[in-house]
XYZ file of C-alpha atoms in Angstrom:
511
model
C 153.402 87.506 89.966
C 150.167 89.474 90.141
C 147.130 87.699 91.476
C 143.478 88.478 90.994
C 140.874 87.351 93.514
C 137.216 87.646 92.671
C 134.450 86.685 95.060
C 131.000 86.115 93.637
C 127.652 85.782 95.397
C 124.856 84.971 92.954
C 121.281 83.823 93.107
C 120.357 81.927 89.989
C 116.616 82.208 90.378
C 117.046 85.845 89.297
C 117.127 85.953 85.507
C 119.429 88.769 84.447
C 120.498 89.395 80.904
C 120.660 91.484 77.819
C 118.692 91.473 74.622
C 115.499 90.214 76.233
C 112.008 91.574 76.828
C 112.046 95.113 78.268
C 110.733 95.654 81.775
C 107.377 97.391 81.670
C 107.269 100.437 83.928
C 104.544 102.269 82.005
C 101.903 99.644 82.513
C 99.331 98.388 80.047
C 95.857 97.458 81.258
C 94.691 94.005 80.123
C 91.039 94.209 81.123
C 90.156 90.811 79.641
C 92.863 89.141 81.740
C 92.196 90.738 85.108
C 90.607 87.641 86.645
C 92.472 84.962 84.680
C 93.916 82.143 86.767
C 96.771 79.730 86.141
C 96.019 76.669 84.031
C 99.289 74.892 84.794
C 100.215 72.977 87.961
C 103.892 73.100 86.962
C 105.825 76.102 88.296
C 109.447 75.684 87.162
C 110.329 79.347 87.641
C 108.907 80.119 91.069
C 111.676 81.198 93.376
C 112.835 80.008 96.772
C 115.148 82.852 97.729
C 113.139 85.864 96.607
C 109.978 87.400 97.989
C 106.820 86.746 96.017
C 103.183 86.092 96.956
C 101.526 82.770 96.049
C 99.933 84.209 92.903
C 99.155 87.273 90.772
C 100.999 90.383 89.619
C 103.368 92.426 91.802
C 105.592 95.404 91.061
C 107.162 98.273 93.044
C 108.267 97.757 96.654
C 106.581 100.428 98.788
C 106.796 101.773 102.321
C 109.602 99.474 103.457
C 110.476 100.032 107.128
C 111.145 98.459 110.521
C 108.715 99.080 113.390
C 108.951 97.583 116.891
C 111.435 95.007 115.608
C 109.200 93.914 112.711
C 110.150 94.509 109.068
C 107.329 95.710 106.815
C 107.202 95.296 103.064
C 104.335 96.866 101.163
C 104.193 96.382 97.418
C 102.049 97.054 94.371
C 99.741 94.078 93.859
C 96.854 92.987 91.649
C 94.608 90.733 93.762
C 92.634 89.678 90.685
C 95.205 88.478 88.163
C 98.750 88.068 86.869
C 98.757 91.293 84.830
C 98.957 94.920 85.917
C 95.681 96.434 87.161
C 93.410 96.742 90.235
C 96.489 97.911 92.163
C 96.467 97.874 95.967
C 99.193 98.047 98.614
C 99.757 94.442 99.648
C 101.470 93.981 103.005
C 103.776 91.359 104.529
C 105.868 91.358 107.702
C 109.019 89.561 108.799
C 111.428 89.331 111.726
C 114.418 88.492 109.515
C 113.767 89.832 105.964
C 113.574 86.215 104.791
C 110.459 84.549 106.228
C 107.336 86.592 105.575
C 103.788 86.632 106.947
C 101.125 87.955 104.546
C 98.422 90.340 105.775
C 95.360 91.866 104.194
C 96.059 94.763 101.819
C 96.942 97.877 103.792
C 95.860 100.541 101.306
C 93.242 100.222 98.573
C 90.989 102.666 96.682
C 88.399 104.132 99.071
C 88.624 107.944 98.829
C 88.013 110.366 95.999
C 91.754 111.086 96.036
C 92.651 107.466 95.218
C 89.473 106.017 93.744
C 91.225 105.119 90.485
C 94.354 103.615 92.003
C 96.756 103.492 94.945
C 100.203 103.770 93.419
C 103.709 103.820 94.854
C 105.032 105.728 97.848
C 107.190 105.546 100.955
C 107.097 105.335 104.735
C 108.515 107.836 107.221
C 108.965 107.270 110.953
C 107.820 110.439 112.735
C 108.955 111.511 116.228
C 107.584 109.197 118.883
C 108.065 106.171 116.621
C 104.932 106.941 114.617
C 104.941 105.551 111.049
C 103.305 107.494 108.233
C 102.864 106.568 104.583
C 102.758 108.893 101.604
C 101.427 107.362 98.389
C 100.209 108.476 94.987
C 96.489 108.233 94.358
C 94.613 108.588 91.088
C 91.565 110.815 91.546
C 88.279 110.828 89.539
C 89.875 113.125 86.960
C 92.851 110.747 86.607
C 95.150 113.320 88.222
C 98.082 111.977 90.203
C 97.879 113.331 93.759
C 99.699 112.606 97.045
C 97.914 111.082 100.036
C 98.714 110.323 103.669
C 97.843 107.221 105.717
C 98.735 106.393 109.324
C 98.335 103.248 111.463
C 95.033 102.788 113.245
C 96.680 101.108 116.227
C 100.281 102.002 117.117
C 100.390 99.216 119.708
C 100.085 96.623 116.917
C 103.656 95.850 115.732
C 102.201 94.297 112.569
C 100.404 97.541 111.608
C 97.514 95.617 110.102
C 95.109 98.548 109.765
C 95.715 101.968 108.231
C 93.627 105.131 108.267
C 93.730 107.706 105.488
C 93.842 111.413 106.248
C 90.497 113.177 105.751
C 92.505 116.081 104.299
C 93.721 114.010 101.316
C 95.068 114.860 98.864
C 97.806 116.824 100.611
C 99.659 117.667 97.390
C 98.008 117.994 93.997
C 98.523 119.609 90.574
C 96.615 122.840 90.040
C 96.562 125.924 87.840
C 99.009 127.760 90.099
C 101.764 125.174 90.450
C 101.497 124.027 86.818
C 102.472 120.454 87.747
C 101.902 117.840 85.053
C 98.735 116.012 86.181
C 99.835 112.691 84.644
C 103.477 112.907 85.782
C 103.452 113.556 89.517
C 104.042 110.391 91.515
C 105.994 108.226 93.942
C 106.776 110.375 97.033
C 109.984 109.538 98.895
C 110.651 108.991 102.568
C 110.538 112.455 104.131
C 113.446 114.024 106.015
C 113.590 116.655 108.737
C 115.780 119.683 108.053
C 117.735 121.828 110.540
C 114.821 124.303 110.506
C 112.479 121.558 111.865
C 110.558 121.458 108.609
C 109.869 118.221 106.796
C 110.879 117.744 103.169
C 109.702 115.242 100.589
C 110.285 114.911 96.855
C 107.947 113.583 94.161
C 108.967 112.479 90.678
C 107.791 114.531 87.713
C 108.790 116.050 84.374
C 108.411 119.154 82.248
C 108.568 118.092 78.616
C 111.736 115.933 78.623
C 113.240 117.396 81.797
C 113.119 115.037 84.782
C 112.265 116.687 88.095
C 112.383 115.941 91.815
C 109.672 118.337 92.988
C 110.288 119.502 96.559
C 107.647 120.162 99.221
C 108.062 121.416 102.816
C 105.851 121.107 105.897
C 105.886 122.011 109.592
C 103.289 119.426 110.650
C 103.431 116.685 107.956
C 99.876 117.584 106.899
C 100.047 121.038 105.316
C 102.625 121.068 102.524
C 104.003 123.957 100.481
C 105.707 123.440 97.134
C 109.209 124.917 96.930
C 109.938 127.426 94.164
C 112.596 125.133 92.730
C 113.046 121.351 92.508
C 115.605 119.560 94.622
C 117.254 118.594 91.338
C 116.426 118.293 87.643
C 118.114 117.013 84.487
C 117.206 117.827 80.903
C 116.565 115.025 78.438
C 115.892 112.282 81.002
C 112.099 112.207 80.845
C 109.790 111.227 83.688
C 111.461 110.418 87.008
C 109.639 107.563 88.699
C 110.279 106.197 92.198
C 112.929 108.725 93.268
C 114.970 107.893 96.355
C 117.079 110.388 98.305
C 119.173 109.413 101.308
C 122.438 110.150 103.162
C 125.470 107.861 103.286
C 128.441 107.946 105.629
C 131.838 108.806 104.155
C 133.488 106.206 106.371
C 132.469 102.741 107.494
C 129.652 100.449 106.407
C 126.868 101.649 108.700
C 123.782 103.270 107.284
C 122.289 106.630 108.268
C 118.786 107.761 109.116
C 117.203 109.678 106.241
C 117.246 112.895 108.291
C 120.935 112.607 109.215
C 122.854 115.674 108.014
C 126.161 115.139 109.870
C 129.560 116.448 108.721
C 130.815 113.084 107.402
C 127.888 112.669 105.057
C 127.190 112.635 101.345
C 123.847 112.127 99.640
C 122.541 109.801 96.949
C 119.764 110.579 94.481
C 118.331 107.648 92.563
C 115.673 107.920 89.869
C 113.863 105.331 87.741
C 113.595 106.457 84.129
C 110.168 105.797 82.691
C 111.444 106.284 79.127
C 114.168 103.624 79.219
C 112.956 101.400 82.091
C 116.384 101.718 83.733
C 117.557 103.402 86.916
C 120.597 105.487 87.697
C 122.006 107.175 90.764
C 124.518 109.877 91.598
C 126.528 110.659 94.707
C 126.740 114.300 95.678
C 126.163 117.103 98.173
C 122.901 118.311 99.648
C 122.795 121.962 100.678
C 120.359 122.316 103.565
C 120.531 126.105 103.248
C 119.516 126.130 99.579
C 117.536 122.849 99.562
C 119.393 121.753 96.459
C 121.249 118.598 95.563
C 124.431 118.856 93.472
C 125.986 115.638 92.060
C 129.742 115.273 92.372
C 131.849 116.475 89.453
C 132.050 113.859 86.730
C 128.691 112.250 87.564
C 126.804 110.801 84.610
C 123.161 111.875 84.823
C 121.504 109.699 82.233
C 120.701 106.123 81.322
C 124.474 105.533 81.097
C 125.033 106.488 84.733
C 125.686 104.325 87.777
C 123.084 101.654 88.518
C 122.307 99.415 91.432
C 121.739 96.567 89.007
C 122.240 96.108 85.258
C 119.615 93.373 84.983
C 115.831 93.597 85.000
C 115.633 95.762 88.089
C 113.385 98.766 88.652
C 111.485 100.962 91.134
C 114.074 100.331 93.854
C 113.581 101.696 97.341
C 115.871 101.873 100.380
C 115.138 102.222 104.088
C 117.233 102.726 107.205
C 117.262 99.661 109.447
C 117.929 101.232 112.839
C 118.070 97.836 114.538
C 121.236 96.914 112.628
C 122.456 100.369 111.572
C 122.309 99.592 107.880
C 120.598 100.904 104.767
C 118.702 98.168 102.973
C 117.834 98.192 99.261
C 114.761 96.582 97.701
C 113.920 96.384 93.990
C 111.327 94.901 91.660
C 112.301 92.256 89.105
C 110.018 91.546 86.160
C 110.670 88.327 84.249
C 111.186 87.940 80.515
C 108.053 85.859 80.024
C 105.165 87.085 77.898
C 101.781 88.234 79.217
C 100.217 84.975 78.046
C 102.844 82.939 79.869
C 102.330 85.009 83.023
C 98.618 84.260 82.916
C 99.305 80.550 82.438
C 101.686 80.341 85.376
C 99.409 82.561 87.472
C 101.965 85.081 88.709
C 104.311 87.824 87.541
C 107.105 89.703 89.270
C 109.303 89.151 92.301
C 111.182 91.355 94.733
C 114.958 91.127 94.452
C 116.857 89.873 97.470
C 117.331 92.781 99.903
C 120.863 94.175 99.930
C 122.913 96.192 102.389
C 124.120 99.430 100.818
C 127.054 101.706 101.714
C 129.467 104.203 100.143
C 132.692 102.886 98.670
C 135.871 104.169 100.304
C 136.590 106.122 97.115
C 133.431 108.127 97.746
C 132.470 107.786 94.092
C 129.945 104.955 94.082
C 127.940 102.635 96.306
C 128.734 99.083 97.365
C 126.067 96.454 97.990
C 125.823 92.935 99.340
C 122.881 90.598 100.052
C 121.699 90.914 103.645
C 123.424 88.395 105.901
C 120.078 86.853 106.831
C 119.916 85.205 103.407
C 122.417 82.640 104.661
C 119.617 81.124 106.760
C 118.310 79.539 103.568
C 121.503 77.603 102.918
C 121.138 73.813 103.115
C 122.905 70.797 101.577
C 126.240 72.498 101.018
C 128.241 71.301 98.021
C 131.991 71.986 98.068
C 134.181 71.795 95.005
C 137.966 71.472 95.360
C 140.176 73.891 93.452
C 140.262 73.207 89.718
C 142.662 74.375 87.037
C 140.639 75.807 84.158
C 142.251 75.745 80.735
C 140.825 77.141 77.519
C 137.691 75.222 76.588
C 137.252 73.703 80.062
C 133.725 72.747 81.077
C 133.567 71.152 84.530
C 130.277 69.980 86.020
C 129.618 70.883 89.664
C 128.124 67.633 90.878
C 125.701 67.446 93.757
C 123.646 70.526 92.879
C 120.161 69.039 92.609
C 118.056 72.162 93.096
C 116.756 74.508 90.423
C 118.088 77.356 92.583
C 121.521 77.635 94.150
C 123.372 80.152 96.291
C 126.936 80.118 94.952
C 130.180 81.533 96.310
C 133.085 81.157 93.918
C 136.547 82.672 93.538
C 138.839 82.741 90.509
C 142.595 83.140 90.867
C 144.071 84.671 87.712
C 147.851 84.971 87.505
C 148.777 86.115 83.993
C 147.489 89.641 83.510
C 149.774 90.323 80.549
C 147.163 88.736 78.294
C 144.438 91.194 79.295
C 142.799 92.974 76.385
C 143.114 96.774 76.400
C 139.919 98.536 77.397
C 138.731 100.836 74.635
C 137.912 104.281 76.134
C 134.801 104.280 73.976
C 133.372 101.306 75.865
C 131.278 103.292 78.336
C 128.130 101.152 78.360
C 128.787 97.823 80.136
C 125.406 96.386 79.188
C 126.051 97.055 75.501
C 129.529 95.599 75.823
C 128.074 92.450 77.377
C 125.729 92.064 74.416
C 128.564 92.580 71.913
C 130.896 90.225 73.740
C 128.557 87.421 74.746
C 129.565 84.085 76.217
C 130.407 82.693 72.778
C 132.902 85.484 71.927
C 136.414 84.442 72.900
C 138.744 86.972 74.486
C 142.206 87.165 76.036
C 141.153 86.828 79.684
C 137.633 85.492 79.491
C 134.938 84.618 79.228
C 135.121 82.470 82.363
C 132.423 81.797 84.914
C 129.354 79.629 85.307
C 126.718 77.969 83.181
C 123.639 77.933 85.405
C 120.237 76.289 84.860
C 121.980 74.070 82.335
C 120.738 70.922 80.634
C 123.062 67.916 80.657
C 123.733 68.229 76.936
C 124.413 71.996 77.289
C 121.852 72.849 74.652
C 120.260 75.176 77.183
C 121.894 77.259 79.906
C 122.259 80.763 81.287
C 125.870 81.932 81.197
C 127.169 84.156 84.018
C 130.689 85.131 83.079
C 133.584 87.563 83.451
C 136.156 89.297 81.275
C 139.237 91.180 82.433
C 140.497 94.248 80.603
C 143.469 96.538 81.133
C 142.299 100.093 81.621
C 144.075 103.399 82.004
C 147.130 103.624 84.278
C 147.480 99.826 84.029
C 144.423 99.344 86.236
C 142.371 96.261 85.539
C 138.638 96.317 84.916
C 136.337 93.319 85.401
C 133.222 93.044 83.233
C 130.497 90.802 84.675
C 127.775 89.655 82.274
C 124.961 87.196 81.858
C 123.876 85.740 78.543
C 120.396 84.265 78.105
C 120.700 83.513 74.404
C 120.969 79.766 75.140
C 118.321 79.811 77.849
C 114.947 78.232 77.223
C 113.398 81.228 78.962
C 114.765 83.419 76.147
C 112.256 81.900 73.752
C 108.466 81.888 73.848
C 107.114 78.602 75.125
C 104.051 76.947 76.605
C 104.668 76.250 80.287
C 101.955 73.585 80.428
C 103.957 71.498 77.946
C 106.867 70.982 80.363
C 106.408 67.516 81.821
C 109.414 67.528 84.162
C 110.138 71.207 84.792
C 113.042 70.921 87.205
C 114.989 67.927 85.906
C 116.251 69.820 82.862
C 117.686 72.717 84.822
C 119.598 71.267 87.754
C 123.152 71.282 86.423
C 125.869 73.836 87.165
C 129.157 74.050 85.233
C 132.421 75.914 85.711
C 133.760 77.113 82.374
C 136.716 78.801 80.731
C 135.653 79.338 77.128
């Protein structure tokens, strides 16, 4: 008898789904809402597991790193309201990636090269353990240019003050390089090549061709644009927040961004401004040619591999040398409207950081929440094994919080019933929308109803389906369905009198 074991680690404060409001990567300025404050004392959707400041808008994680044993998270932040605008680099530090100390903003408009905005970028640790930050500034002509900032005091492990280079901008569009002035942003962590020259890439586009523009430098101050991009793909549009890093072909340990060893492959991730989705490829980086070539069969489009199929964007990794791991951060934007964001007084969270490594097949990445997240576990609720028959709905009693960290396994014995996977089903997100929680199948849907009301009129379904693919291999489709969630509809937060009592129930289901 064949057995199927599935282990699931979910955080239900993170609202994933399909068919809901699109994540906004190309931001709209709401000038009349820049200083609006929350009018509601009720905050039913604030999280306990995820990083978020007490109030206001946040988006891209920036400059993530570890320095003198302290983790640093910088992020795009509006200090004046819960909508995009007035962007600065907010800054928080932690010793465990879980408990964070806020500091004053590290980078804010103060030079001609960033007077109209301090947008996303990355941190690089230079020789001698000296951090440096590259970020995109918006100059007086609204050109996107690249700037450098370094710590004022290297003896301060919290890096509370930063000094901008007087030579800024270090990279800028001009008549010679013909770079698109409005599509030149989000520099990556730099890496050091065998020739002792630094490299960095910046996202851009030419018409509908996405580009990773490559620059080189001997001293990290004077940069020369390469004649060719590191990589480009036609028809993908603007590449935002690119990320380029090595992964080991064996084991789970991460690699420093400059590691070019023999047992190494590379990953290129881009965030697509046109579709508000990300994709990544695994491939080979030629240090001699300074070109990246994805492995054969890679899908380089919106249908490619993703870190996350939910509302997840502008992701950024860093190498944690203290624990020899690569850690992934990403921005999550909720499904609420601008008006609702203003009423609740905040918008956006950072997804739970995840450890990232290459699967043993060498074809895709594997990820798992950082082990430190287990520090937040309290009041454990254990459920004995249950036999789920068709139509079963079993309440998990004892879960009294609006947020729960759940580990669950399903043992499936009869695979003969599995529906055949149609070769044309290449988009899992589309398939989830076509086969929602209410659509019965051969093996599935089964899973969880989270944030559920007692009468099951409202819930968020997190469920699975099993299909039989080619060569009799089985494929598991994991979905979430918000169509019965109150958050799916527009509502007035101030009208909720008891915001948590309606959403404390968790059910196991086989539909």
